[in-house]
Amino acid sequence: MLKFVITVFSMVLEYLPWIIYMLCTPRIIHFFQMEGYKTADYTRWLGRNLKTAFGPGIKQLLAVRSDGLDVYFD
Amino acid sequence: MCILINGFVGTKLLLSNPQIEILTVVEMLAVFAVYTIVNFAQIRKDINDRKNAKKKLVYTARVKRLIAWNFVLFILLYASFIAPSLYNYEGVTNLALLNVLTNMNAIMAHVYYSIFIALIPFNVLLANYLAWPTEMGINDRFIKQAKRKLKKKDYKNLIRIGITGSYGKTSTKFILKTILSEKYNVLATPESYNTTMGNVRVIREQLKPEHEVFISEMGARYRRDIAEICDFVRPQYSMITSIGPQHLETFKSIDNIIKTKADIINTMEADGVVFLPKDNEHCKKLYNKETREKYSYSLKSKDADVYAENIVLDENGSNFVAVTSIGKINCSTKLLGEHNIENILGCIAIAVKLELSAEQIEAGVKKIEPVPHRLQILNNNNGTIVIDDAFNSNPVGAKMAIDVLGKFKGRKIVITPGMVELGKEEKNENRKFGKHMASVVDIAILVGQKRSEPIVEGLKQGKFDEMNIFVVQDLKSATAKLAEISRVGDVILFENDLPDSYNE
């Protein structure tokens, strides 16, 4: 039973990065659209809004420590 | 697809691999679960942010293509991470993420997972570069279609009017449409559509043979933007509403702004007709240089072809007499502010040229409705008057808005984050704005700590009572503050509401 549960979870989690990546993309595309699809304007926006643009990735990196889940790491 | 199938196969193989301890897998799943919770919390926040955004994400065909390119990039990224860890288990090449992760240091796995999310802003940029040839091809095809449509004999007699300017374009477009509609069947680009593709879309989708006049609003943020629109619209009548320090960040200098705006005239045929305001020094210079048929309009100068007399401005609108070549026209409008009278005068100049009678012009001016978010008075049930000037972000318009506020009785409150995209001049202009505000306003609610610093300086220079300055973090806090301090009879001006992409 445990093996079955793990198998199902593994299958789901295997593709989670795909799902999460695709769900996170519209957030940035929204800003890109607001900047009129212009690369120059978008890069200027990126430079000025590092926190907004890269925050979730950084948050992700820091999440484990802040959640006290170090126990799961070697 | 190979990666996808391989992932499933790999996971199954992983779990049947006796060499991998079940505990390791459980640990990894736990780590993944944490990431998932963190990510979904973020995604939920993103969705809420997008729902509450002033300008929502529109899933246009271009956006969908961009998402598809991002997905392709993700696959490449995913594969490139997995590729070095390829291994052969029981003769099957396996790309499963879990297989790789269980062979990794857990910290590395954590970094690895985060990298996918962190790289999205770069991937969007890269996706745009990848999509660029396709997008250019599509845009080019649409532009050619619009060009061909305008060349058809159905549109041979179509009167094409181009309007550009640093500010006042949209208001002028709506004013002109209202006045000319007294005689003609007019199509104007809707809302603030003023880009190349915005114009192309209106021509392709909305322009019909029964239209007699097409008014094109032409906006610019870069040097060749106006020339690009003129290339297919080919206006016979051109108007520059104003030239000033707008979008200095992208134009770099006022000279570039003048050259860009002048493109609307320079790209015209020799028989084109030009309309320029005499009160704007840059436009005046263009007027003096121009050799085509030209008309000027002015609030102050009686030398202009169309000018105003007996101007009366109050909280209900404006009354004035427009002096034209067809006689004096009594004008009465709901629009607030002197700059709107100037815009109306320019439109009257065009209307006279297009042979509208004085009666038609007078009737047209009466019908002009305020343009949303441009000095628009909103009905409020709590006894306060709200003036919505949220779409205004230029120094002249901001000053005018404060002047309009000064015409009202009652306590005057301004909510503003100041002006943006003014390049090196931004701080200075915001300081001047603050100083001018001090002479009219009773309470200032400023949005954004850092952004409002020069406004606060200006207010202090204008000897404004510091107790009446409130600096808040965002618009939501500003409206909360307003609810706390406002009372019956107050007049509240919302001056420039920044787009969602602007943060402190």
Coordinates of C-alpha atoms in Angstrom, one line a residue:
Chain A
M1 CA 0.0 0.0 0.0
L2 CA 2.8 2.4 1.0
K3 CA 4.6 1.6 -2.2
F4 CA 1.4 2.3 -4.2
V5 CA 0.9 5.7 -2.5
I6 CA 4.5 6.6 -3.1
T7 CA 4.3 5.5 -6.7
V8 CA 1.3 7.8 -7.3
F9 CA 2.8 10.7 -5.5
S10 CA 6.1 10.2 -7.3
M11 CA 4.3 10.3 -10.6
V12 CA 2.5 13.5 -9.7
L13 CA 5.6 15.1 -8.2
E14 CA 7.7 14.1 -11.1
Y15 CA 5.9 16.6 -13.2
L16 CA 5.3 19.3 -10.6
P17 CA 8.1 21.5 -11.8
W18 CA 6.5 21.5 -15.2
I19 CA 3.1 22.5 -13.8
I20 CA 4.5 25.1 -11.5
Y21 CA 6.7 26.6 -14.1
M22 CA 3.8 27.0 -16.5
L23 CA 1.6 28.4 -13.7
C24 CA 4.3 30.9 -12.7
T25 CA 5.0 32.1 -16.3
P26 CA 1.8 34.3 -16.8
R27 CA 2.9 36.4 -13.9
I28 CA 6.0 37.6 -15.7
I29 CA 4.3 37.6 -19.1
H30 CA 1.7 40.0 -17.6
F31 CA 4.5 42.5 -16.8
F32 CA 5.9 41.9 -20.3
Q33 CA 2.6 42.8 -21.8
M34 CA 2.3 45.9 -19.6
E35 CA 5.6 47.0 -21.0
G36 CA 4.2 46.8 -24.5
Y37 CA 6.2 43.6 -25.5
K38 CA 9.2 45.8 -25.9
T39 CA 12.4 44.1 -24.9
A40 CA 14.1 47.3 -23.9
D41 CA 11.2 48.4 -21.7
Y42 CA 10.9 44.9 -20.2
T43 CA 14.7 44.7 -19.3
R44 CA 14.4 48.2 -17.7
W45 CA 11.5 47.0 -15.7
L46 CA 13.5 43.8 -14.7
G47 CA 16.4 46.0 -13.5
R48 CA 14.1 48.1 -11.4
N49 CA 11.9 45.4 -10.0
L50 CA 14.4 42.6 -9.0
K51 CA 12.3 41.8 -6.0
T52 CA 9.1 41.4 -7.9
A53 CA 10.7 39.4 -10.7
F54 CA 13.0 37.1 -8.8
G55 CA 11.3 37.2 -5.4
P56 CA 9.4 33.9 -5.8
G57 CA 12.6 32.0 -6.9
I58 CA 14.5 33.4 -4.0
K59 CA 11.6 32.8 -1.6
Q60 CA 11.7 29.2 -2.9
L61 CA 15.4 28.9 -2.1
L62 CA 15.0 30.3 1.4
A63 CA 11.7 28.5 2.1
V64 CA 13.3 25.4 3.6
R65 CA 15.3 27.3 6.2
S66 CA 12.4 29.5 7.2
D67 CA 10.1 26.6 7.5
G68 CA 12.5 24.7 9.7
L69 CA 12.6 21.7 7.4
D70 CA 16.4 21.3 7.5
V71 CA 15.6 17.9 9.0
Y72 CA 15.0 16.5 5.5
F73 CA 18.4 17.4 4.3
D74 CA 21.5 15.4 4.6
Chain B
M1 CA 7.2 13.8 -25.4
C2 CA 10.2 11.5 -24.9
I3 CA 11.0 13.2 -21.7
L4 CA 7.4 12.9 -20.6
I5 CA 7.2 9.2 -21.3
N6 CA 10.6 8.6 -19.9
G7 CA 9.6 10.4 -16.7
F8 CA 6.8 7.9 -16.1
V9 CA 8.9 4.9 -16.9
G10 CA 11.7 6.3 -14.8
T11 CA 9.6 6.8 -11.8
K12 CA 8.4 3.2 -12.0
L13 CA 11.9 2.0 -12.4
L14 CA 13.1 4.1 -9.6
L15 CA 10.6 2.6 -7.2
S16 CA 11.4 -0.9 -8.3
N17 CA 15.1 -0.3 -7.9
P18 CA 16.3 -2.2 -4.9
Q19 CA 19.4 -0.1 -4.6
I20 CA 17.4 3.0 -3.6
E21 CA 16.1 3.0 -0.1
I22 CA 12.5 3.8 0.4
L23 CA 13.4 6.4 3.1
T24 CA 15.4 8.4 0.5
V25 CA 12.3 8.5 -1.7
V26 CA 10.1 9.5 1.2
E27 CA 12.5 12.3 2.1
M28 CA 12.6 13.6 -1.4
L29 CA 8.8 13.5 -1.7
A30 CA 8.6 15.5 1.6
V31 CA 11.0 18.1 0.2
F32 CA 9.0 18.3 -3.0
A33 CA 5.8 18.6 -1.1
V34 CA 7.2 21.7 0.8
Y35 CA 8.3 23.3 -2.5
T36 CA 4.9 22.6 -3.9
I37 CA 3.2 24.3 -0.9
V38 CA 5.5 27.3 -1.2
N39 CA 4.9 27.5 -4.9
F40 CA 1.2 27.1 -4.9
A41 CA 1.0 29.8 -2.2
Q42 CA 2.9 32.1 -4.6
I43 CA 0.8 31.0 -7.5
R44 CA -2.4 31.8 -5.6
K45 CA -1.0 35.2 -4.8
D46 CA -0.1 35.8 -8.4
I47 CA -3.6 34.8 -9.6
N48 CA -5.1 37.2 -7.0
D49 CA -2.7 40.0 -8.0
R50 CA -3.7 39.5 -11.6
K51 CA -7.4 39.5 -10.7
N52 CA -7.0 42.8 -8.8
A53 CA -4.6 44.4 -11.4
K54 CA -5.8 47.7 -12.9
K55 CA -4.8 46.3 -16.3
K56 CA -5.4 42.6 -16.5
L57 CA -3.4 40.1 -18.5
V58 CA -5.1 39.6 -21.8
Y59 CA -4.5 36.2 -23.3
T60 CA -3.9 37.4 -26.8
A61 CA -2.6 35.2 -29.6
R62 CA 0.8 36.7 -29.0
V63 CA 0.7 35.9 -25.3
K64 CA -0.3 32.3 -26.1
R65 CA 2.6 32.0 -28.5
L66 CA 4.9 33.4 -25.8
I67 CA 3.7 30.9 -23.3
A68 CA 4.3 28.1 -25.8
W69 CA 7.9 29.4 -26.4
N70 CA 8.4 29.4 -22.6
F71 CA 7.3 25.9 -22.4
V72 CA 9.8 24.9 -25.2
L73 CA 12.5 26.7 -23.2
F74 CA 11.5 24.9 -20.1
I75 CA 11.8 21.5 -21.8
L76 CA 15.3 22.5 -23.0
L77 CA 16.2 23.7 -19.5
Y78 CA 14.8 20.5 -18.0
A79 CA 16.6 18.3 -20.4
S80 CA 19.8 20.1 -20.0
F81 CA 19.7 19.6 -16.3
I82 CA 18.8 16.0 -16.6
A83 CA 21.2 15.1 -19.5
P84 CA 24.4 15.0 -17.4
S85 CA 22.7 12.6 -15.0
L86 CA 21.6 10.2 -17.6
Y87 CA 22.1 6.7 -16.6
N88 CA 21.2 3.3 -17.9
Y89 CA 19.1 1.2 -15.7
E90 CA 18.1 -2.3 -17.0
G91 CA 18.8 -1.1 -20.5
V92 CA 16.4 1.9 -20.4
T93 CA 17.8 5.4 -20.6
N94 CA 16.0 7.3 -17.9
L95 CA 15.4 11.0 -17.6
A96 CA 13.2 10.9 -14.5
L97 CA 13.7 13.9 -12.3
L98 CA 13.3 11.8 -9.1
N99 CA 16.0 9.5 -10.3
V100 CA 18.4 12.4 -10.6
L101 CA 17.4 14.0 -7.4
T102 CA 17.7 10.9 -5.3
N103 CA 21.3 10.7 -6.5
M104 CA 21.9 14.3 -5.6
N105 CA 22.7 16.2 -2.5
A106 CA 19.3 17.3 -1.1
I107 CA 20.5 20.9 -1.0
M108 CA 21.4 20.7 -4.7
A109 CA 18.0 19.3 -5.4
H110 CA 16.5 22.3 -3.6
V111 CA 18.5 24.7 -5.7
Y112 CA 17.7 22.8 -8.8
Y113 CA 14.0 23.1 -8.2
S114 CA 14.2 26.8 -7.3
I115 CA 16.1 27.5 -10.5
F116 CA 13.2 26.6 -12.7
I117 CA 11.1 29.4 -11.0
A118 CA 13.9 31.9 -10.7
L119 CA 14.8 31.7 -14.4
I120 CA 11.2 32.6 -15.6
P121 CA 11.9 36.3 -16.1
F122 CA 15.0 35.5 -18.2
N123 CA 13.1 32.8 -20.1
V124 CA 10.3 35.3 -21.0
L125 CA 13.0 37.5 -22.4
L126 CA 14.6 34.7 -24.3
A127 CA 11.2 33.5 -25.5
N128 CA 10.6 36.9 -26.9
Y129 CA 13.9 36.8 -28.8
L130 CA 12.9 33.4 -30.2
A131 CA 9.5 34.5 -31.1
W132 CA 10.7 37.7 -32.6
P133 CA 11.0 36.6 -36.3
T134 CA 7.5 35.0 -36.1
E135 CA 6.0 38.1 -34.4
M136 CA 7.7 40.4 -36.9
G137 CA 6.3 38.3 -39.7
I138 CA 2.8 38.4 -38.3
N139 CA 2.9 42.2 -37.6
D140 CA 4.3 42.8 -41.1
R141 CA 1.5 40.8 -42.6
F142 CA -1.2 42.7 -40.6
I143 CA 0.4 46.1 -41.5
K144 CA 0.4 45.2 -45.2
Q145 CA -3.2 44.1 -44.9
A146 CA -4.1 47.5 -43.3
K147 CA -2.2 49.3 -46.0
R148 CA -3.9 47.4 -48.8
K149 CA -7.3 48.0 -47.2
L150 CA -6.7 51.8 -47.1
K151 CA -5.6 51.8 -50.8
K152 CA -8.9 50.1 -51.9
K153 CA -11.2 52.3 -53.9
D154 CA -13.8 52.0 -51.1
Y155 CA -11.6 54.2 -49.0
K156 CA -10.5 56.6 -51.7
N157 CA -12.5 59.5 -50.2
L158 CA -11.8 58.6 -46.6
I159 CA -10.5 61.7 -44.7
R160 CA -7.6 60.6 -42.6
I161 CA -6.6 62.6 -39.6
G162 CA -3.5 61.9 -37.5
I163 CA -3.2 63.2 -33.9
T164 CA -0.1 63.1 -31.9
G165 CA 1.5 65.0 -29.1
S166 CA 3.3 64.5 -25.8
Y167 CA -0.1 64.9 -24.0
G168 CA -3.7 65.6 -24.8
K169 CA -3.9 63.1 -27.7
T170 CA -6.7 60.9 -26.4
S171 CA -8.8 63.8 -25.2
T172 CA -8.4 65.7 -28.5
K173 CA -9.3 62.5 -30.4
F174 CA -12.6 62.1 -28.6
I175 CA -13.3 65.8 -28.8
L176 CA -12.7 65.8 -32.6
K177 CA -14.7 62.7 -33.1
T178 CA -17.7 64.3 -31.3
I179 CA -17.5 67.5 -33.2
L180 CA -17.0 65.9 -36.7
S181 CA -19.8 63.4 -36.0
E182 CA -22.2 66.4 -36.5
K183 CA -21.5 66.1 -40.2
Y184 CA -19.5 62.9 -40.9
N185 CA -19.5 59.2 -40.1
V186 CA -16.4 59.1 -38.0
L187 CA -14.2 56.2 -36.8
A188 CA -11.6 56.9 -34.3
T189 CA -9.2 54.5 -32.6
P190 CA -10.9 53.5 -29.3
E191 CA -9.7 54.2 -25.8
S192 CA -6.0 55.0 -25.8
Y193 CA -5.1 52.9 -28.8
N194 CA -2.1 54.7 -30.2
T195 CA 0.5 52.1 -31.1
T196 CA 1.2 50.8 -34.6
M197 CA -0.6 47.5 -34.0
G198 CA -3.5 49.2 -32.2
N199 CA -4.0 51.3 -35.3
V200 CA -3.6 48.3 -37.6
R201 CA -6.2 46.4 -35.7
V202 CA -8.8 49.2 -35.9
I203 CA -8.2 49.6 -39.6
R204 CA -8.5 45.8 -40.2
E205 CA -11.4 45.1 -37.9
Q206 CA -13.5 48.3 -37.6
L207 CA -13.0 50.5 -40.6
K208 CA -15.9 50.1 -43.0
P209 CA -16.6 51.7 -46.4
E210 CA -19.4 53.8 -44.9
H211 CA -16.9 55.7 -42.7
E212 CA -16.1 59.1 -44.0
V213 CA -13.4 60.1 -41.5
F214 CA -10.7 58.1 -39.8
I215 CA -9.0 59.6 -36.7
S216 CA -5.8 58.0 -35.8
E217 CA -4.1 58.6 -32.4
M218 CA -0.4 58.2 -32.7
G219 CA 1.7 57.6 -29.6
A220 CA 5.4 57.3 -29.3
R221 CA 8.0 56.1 -26.8
Y222 CA 10.8 55.6 -29.3
R223 CA 12.2 57.7 -32.1
R224 CA 10.6 56.1 -35.2
D225 CA 7.2 55.2 -33.7
I226 CA 5.2 58.0 -35.4
A227 CA 6.8 57.5 -38.8
E228 CA 5.9 53.8 -38.6
I229 CA 2.2 54.6 -38.0
C230 CA 2.2 57.4 -40.7
D231 CA 3.6 54.9 -43.2
F232 CA 0.3 53.1 -43.5
V233 CA -2.3 55.6 -42.1
R234 CA -0.9 58.4 -44.4
P235 CA -2.9 61.2 -42.8
Q236 CA -4.0 64.2 -44.9
Y237 CA -4.6 66.3 -41.8
S238 CA -2.1 66.3 -39.0
M239 CA -2.3 67.8 -35.5
I240 CA 0.3 67.9 -32.8
T241 CA -1.4 68.7 -29.5
S242 CA 1.7 69.6 -27.5
I243 CA 5.4 68.8 -27.2
G244 CA 6.9 68.4 -23.8
P245 CA 9.1 66.3 -21.6
Q246 CA 7.1 63.1 -21.9
H247 CA 8.8 59.6 -22.0
L248 CA 12.2 61.3 -21.7
E249 CA 13.6 58.1 -20.3
T250 CA 13.2 56.4 -23.7
F251 CA 13.6 59.5 -25.9
K252 CA 16.7 60.7 -24.0
S253 CA 16.3 64.3 -25.1
I254 CA 13.6 66.9 -26.0
D255 CA 15.2 67.2 -29.4
N256 CA 14.3 63.5 -30.1
I257 CA 10.8 64.1 -28.9
I258 CA 10.4 67.1 -31.3
K259 CA 11.8 65.1 -34.2
T260 CA 9.5 62.2 -33.5
K261 CA 6.4 64.3 -33.2
A262 CA 7.4 66.3 -36.3
D263 CA 7.4 63.0 -38.3
I264 CA 3.6 63.2 -38.5
I265 CA 4.1 66.4 -40.6
N266 CA 7.3 65.4 -42.4
T267 CA 5.8 62.2 -43.7
M268 CA 2.7 63.9 -45.2
E269 CA 2.2 64.6 -48.9
A270 CA 2.8 68.2 -50.1
D271 CA -1.0 68.9 -50.1
G272 CA -1.3 67.8 -46.4
V273 CA -2.7 70.3 -43.9
V274 CA -1.1 70.9 -40.5
F275 CA -2.7 72.1 -37.2
L276 CA -0.5 73.3 -34.4
P277 CA -1.0 75.1 -31.1
K278 CA 0.7 78.5 -30.9
D279 CA 1.0 78.4 -27.1
N280 CA 3.5 75.6 -27.1
E281 CA 7.0 76.9 -27.9
H282 CA 8.2 73.8 -29.8
C283 CA 5.0 73.6 -31.8
K284 CA 5.3 77.3 -32.6
K285 CA 8.8 76.7 -34.0
L286 CA 7.4 73.8 -36.2
Y287 CA 4.6 76.1 -37.3
N288 CA 7.0 78.8 -38.4
K289 CA 9.1 76.4 -40.4
E290 CA 6.2 74.6 -42.1
T291 CA 5.6 75.3 -45.8
R292 CA 2.4 73.2 -46.2
E293 CA -1.1 74.6 -45.6
K294 CA -1.1 75.3 -41.9
Y295 CA -3.5 76.5 -39.2
S296 CA -2.7 77.6 -35.7
Y297 CA -4.8 77.8 -32.6
S298 CA -4.3 79.5 -29.3
L299 CA -5.7 80.3 -25.9
K300 CA -3.6 83.4 -25.5
S301 CA -2.6 84.8 -28.9
K302 CA -5.0 86.6 -31.2
D303 CA -2.7 86.0 -34.1
A304 CA -3.8 82.4 -34.3
D305 CA -6.3 81.2 -36.9
V306 CA -8.6 80.0 -34.1
Y307 CA -8.5 81.5 -30.6
A308 CA -10.6 81.8 -27.5
E309 CA -12.3 84.9 -26.0
N310 CA -14.2 85.4 -22.8
I311 CA -13.1 82.3 -21.1
V312 CA -15.1 81.4 -18.0
L313 CA -13.9 78.3 -16.1
D314 CA -15.7 76.9 -13.1
E315 CA -16.4 73.6 -11.4
N316 CA -19.1 72.7 -13.9
G317 CA -17.0 73.1 -17.0
S318 CA -16.0 75.9 -19.3
N319 CA -17.6 78.6 -21.5
F320 CA -15.8 80.6 -24.2
V321 CA -16.1 82.1 -27.6
A322 CA -14.1 80.6 -30.3
V323 CA -13.0 83.1 -32.9
T324 CA -12.7 81.4 -36.4
S325 CA -12.6 82.3 -40.0
I326 CA -16.4 81.5 -40.2
G327 CA -17.2 83.8 -37.3
K328 CA -17.5 83.6 -33.6
I329 CA -18.8 80.4 -32.1
N330 CA -20.2 80.2 -28.5
C331 CA -18.9 77.2 -26.9
S332 CA -20.1 75.5 -23.7
T333 CA -18.5 72.3 -22.4
K334 CA -18.5 70.0 -19.4
L335 CA -14.8 69.6 -19.8
L336 CA -12.6 71.1 -17.0
G337 CA -9.4 73.0 -17.4
E338 CA -7.8 75.4 -19.8
H339 CA -5.9 72.8 -21.6
N340 CA -9.2 71.2 -22.7
I341 CA -10.2 74.5 -24.2
E342 CA -7.0 74.5 -26.2
N343 CA -7.7 71.0 -27.4
I344 CA -11.2 72.1 -28.4
L345 CA -9.8 75.0 -30.3
G346 CA -7.6 72.7 -32.3
C347 CA -10.5 70.5 -33.1
I348 CA -12.6 73.5 -34.2
A349 CA -9.7 74.5 -36.5
I350 CA -10.0 71.1 -38.2
A351 CA -13.8 71.2 -38.2
V352 CA -13.7 74.6 -40.0
K353 CA -11.3 73.2 -42.6
L354 CA -13.6 70.3 -43.1
E355 CA -16.5 72.7 -43.7
L356 CA -18.7 72.2 -40.7
S357 CA -21.0 75.1 -40.0
A358 CA -20.7 77.2 -36.9
E359 CA -24.0 75.7 -35.7
Q360 CA -22.7 72.1 -36.2
I361 CA -19.5 73.0 -34.3
E362 CA -21.4 74.6 -31.4
A363 CA -23.7 71.6 -31.1
G364 CA -20.7 69.3 -31.3
V365 CA -18.8 71.1 -28.5
K366 CA -21.9 70.9 -26.3
K367 CA -22.0 67.1 -26.7
I368 CA -18.4 66.5 -25.7
E369 CA -18.3 64.1 -22.7
P370 CA -15.3 63.9 -20.3
V371 CA -12.9 61.2 -21.3
P372 CA -12.7 58.5 -18.5
H373 CA -9.8 59.1 -16.0
R374 CA -9.0 62.5 -17.5
L375 CA -10.3 65.2 -15.2
Q376 CA -13.5 63.2 -15.0
I377 CA -15.9 64.1 -12.2
L378 CA -17.3 61.0 -10.6
N379 CA -20.6 60.8 -8.7
N380 CA -20.0 60.1 -5.1
N381 CA -22.8 59.4 -2.6
N382 CA -20.9 60.4 0.5
G383 CA -21.1 64.1 -0.2
T384 CA -17.6 64.5 -1.6
I385 CA -16.6 65.4 -5.2
V386 CA -14.0 63.1 -6.8
I387 CA -12.0 64.3 -9.8
D388 CA -10.4 61.3 -11.5
D389 CA -7.3 62.4 -13.4
A390 CA -5.6 59.0 -13.1
F391 CA -4.4 58.8 -16.7
N392 CA -2.5 62.0 -16.4
S393 CA 1.2 61.8 -15.8
N394 CA 2.7 64.9 -17.4
P395 CA 3.9 68.1 -15.8
V396 CA 1.5 70.4 -17.8
G397 CA -1.5 68.3 -17.2
A398 CA -0.7 67.8 -13.5
K399 CA -0.4 71.5 -13.0
M400 CA -3.7 72.1 -14.9
A401 CA -5.4 69.5 -12.7
I402 CA -4.3 71.3 -9.6
D403 CA -5.6 74.6 -11.1
V404 CA -8.9 72.9 -11.8
L405 CA -9.1 71.7 -8.2
G406 CA -8.5 75.3 -7.2
K407 CA -11.7 76.3 -8.8
F408 CA -13.7 74.2 -6.4
K409 CA -15.0 75.3 -3.1
G410 CA -14.4 73.1 -0.1
R411 CA -11.4 71.3 1.4
K412 CA -9.0 70.1 -1.3
I413 CA -7.4 66.7 -1.1
V414 CA -4.9 65.3 -3.6
I415 CA -3.9 61.6 -3.9
T416 CA -0.9 61.1 -6.1
P417 CA 2.3 59.1 -6.6
G418 CA 3.7 61.9 -8.7
M419 CA 4.9 61.7 -12.3
V420 CA 7.0 59.0 -13.9
E421 CA 9.1 58.4 -16.9
L422 CA 10.5 61.9 -17.0
G423 CA 14.1 60.7 -16.9
K424 CA 16.6 63.1 -15.2
E425 CA 13.8 65.7 -14.9
E426 CA 11.6 63.5 -12.9
K427 CA 12.7 64.7 -9.4
N428 CA 12.7 68.3 -10.5
E429 CA 9.3 68.1 -12.1
N430 CA 7.8 66.3 -9.0
R431 CA 9.4 69.0 -6.8
K432 CA 7.7 71.7 -8.8
F433 CA 4.5 69.8 -8.8
G434 CA 4.7 69.6 -5.0
K435 CA 5.4 73.4 -4.7
H436 CA 2.4 74.2 -7.0
M437 CA 0.2 71.8 -5.0
A438 CA 1.1 73.7 -1.8
S439 CA -0.6 76.8 -3.1
V440 CA -4.0 75.1 -3.7
V441 CA -4.3 71.9 -1.8
D442 CA -5.2 71.4 1.9
I443 CA -4.3 67.7 2.3
A444 CA -1.8 65.7 0.3
I445 CA -1.8 61.9 0.3
L446 CA 1.3 60.7 -1.4
V447 CA 1.7 57.1 -2.6
G448 CA 5.2 55.5 -2.3
Q449 CA 7.8 56.5 0.3
K450 CA 10.7 57.0 -2.0
R451 CA 8.8 58.2 -5.0
S452 CA 7.1 61.0 -3.0
E453 CA 10.3 62.5 -1.5
P454 CA 10.6 65.3 -4.2
I455 CA 6.9 66.1 -3.8
V456 CA 7.3 66.4 -0.1
E457 CA 10.3 68.7 -0.7
G458 CA 8.2 70.8 -3.0
L459 CA 5.4 71.0 -0.6
K460 CA 7.8 72.1 2.2
Q461 CA 9.2 74.7 -0.1
G462 CA 5.7 76.0 -0.7
K463 CA 5.3 76.2 3.1
F464 CA 2.7 73.4 3.2
D465 CA 1.6 72.3 6.7
E466 CA 3.6 69.1 7.3
M467 CA 0.8 67.7 9.4
N468 CA -1.3 67.5 6.3
I469 CA 1.1 65.4 4.4
F470 CA 0.4 61.6 4.5
V471 CA 2.8 59.2 2.8
V472 CA 1.3 55.8 2.2
Q473 CA 2.7 52.6 0.6
D474 CA 0.1 51.9 -2.1
L475 CA -3.2 53.1 -3.5
K476 CA -5.1 50.8 -1.2
S477 CA -3.6 52.4 1.8
A478 CA -4.3 55.8 0.2
T479 CA -8.0 55.1 -0.1
A480 CA -8.1 53.8 3.4
K481 CA -6.4 57.0 4.6
L482 CA -8.9 59.0 2.6
A483 CA -11.8 57.2 4.1
E484 CA -10.4 58.1 7.5
I485 CA -9.9 61.8 6.9
S486 CA -12.5 62.9 4.3
R487 CA -15.7 64.7 5.2
V488 CA -18.8 66.0 3.4
G489 CA -17.9 68.8 1.0
D490 CA -14.3 67.7 0.3
V491 CA -13.0 67.7 -3.2
I492 CA -10.6 64.9 -4.0
L493 CA -8.3 64.7 -6.9
F494 CA -6.8 61.4 -8.0
E495 CA -3.8 62.6 -9.9
N496 CA -1.9 59.9 -11.9
D497 CA -2.5 56.4 -11.0
L498 CA 0.7 54.4 -11.7
P499 CA 0.3 51.1 -13.7
D500 CA 0.8 47.8 -11.8
S501 CA 4.3 47.4 -13.2
Y502 CA 5.5 50.4 -11.1
N503 CA 6.7 49.6 -7.7
E504 CA 8.8 51.4 -5.2

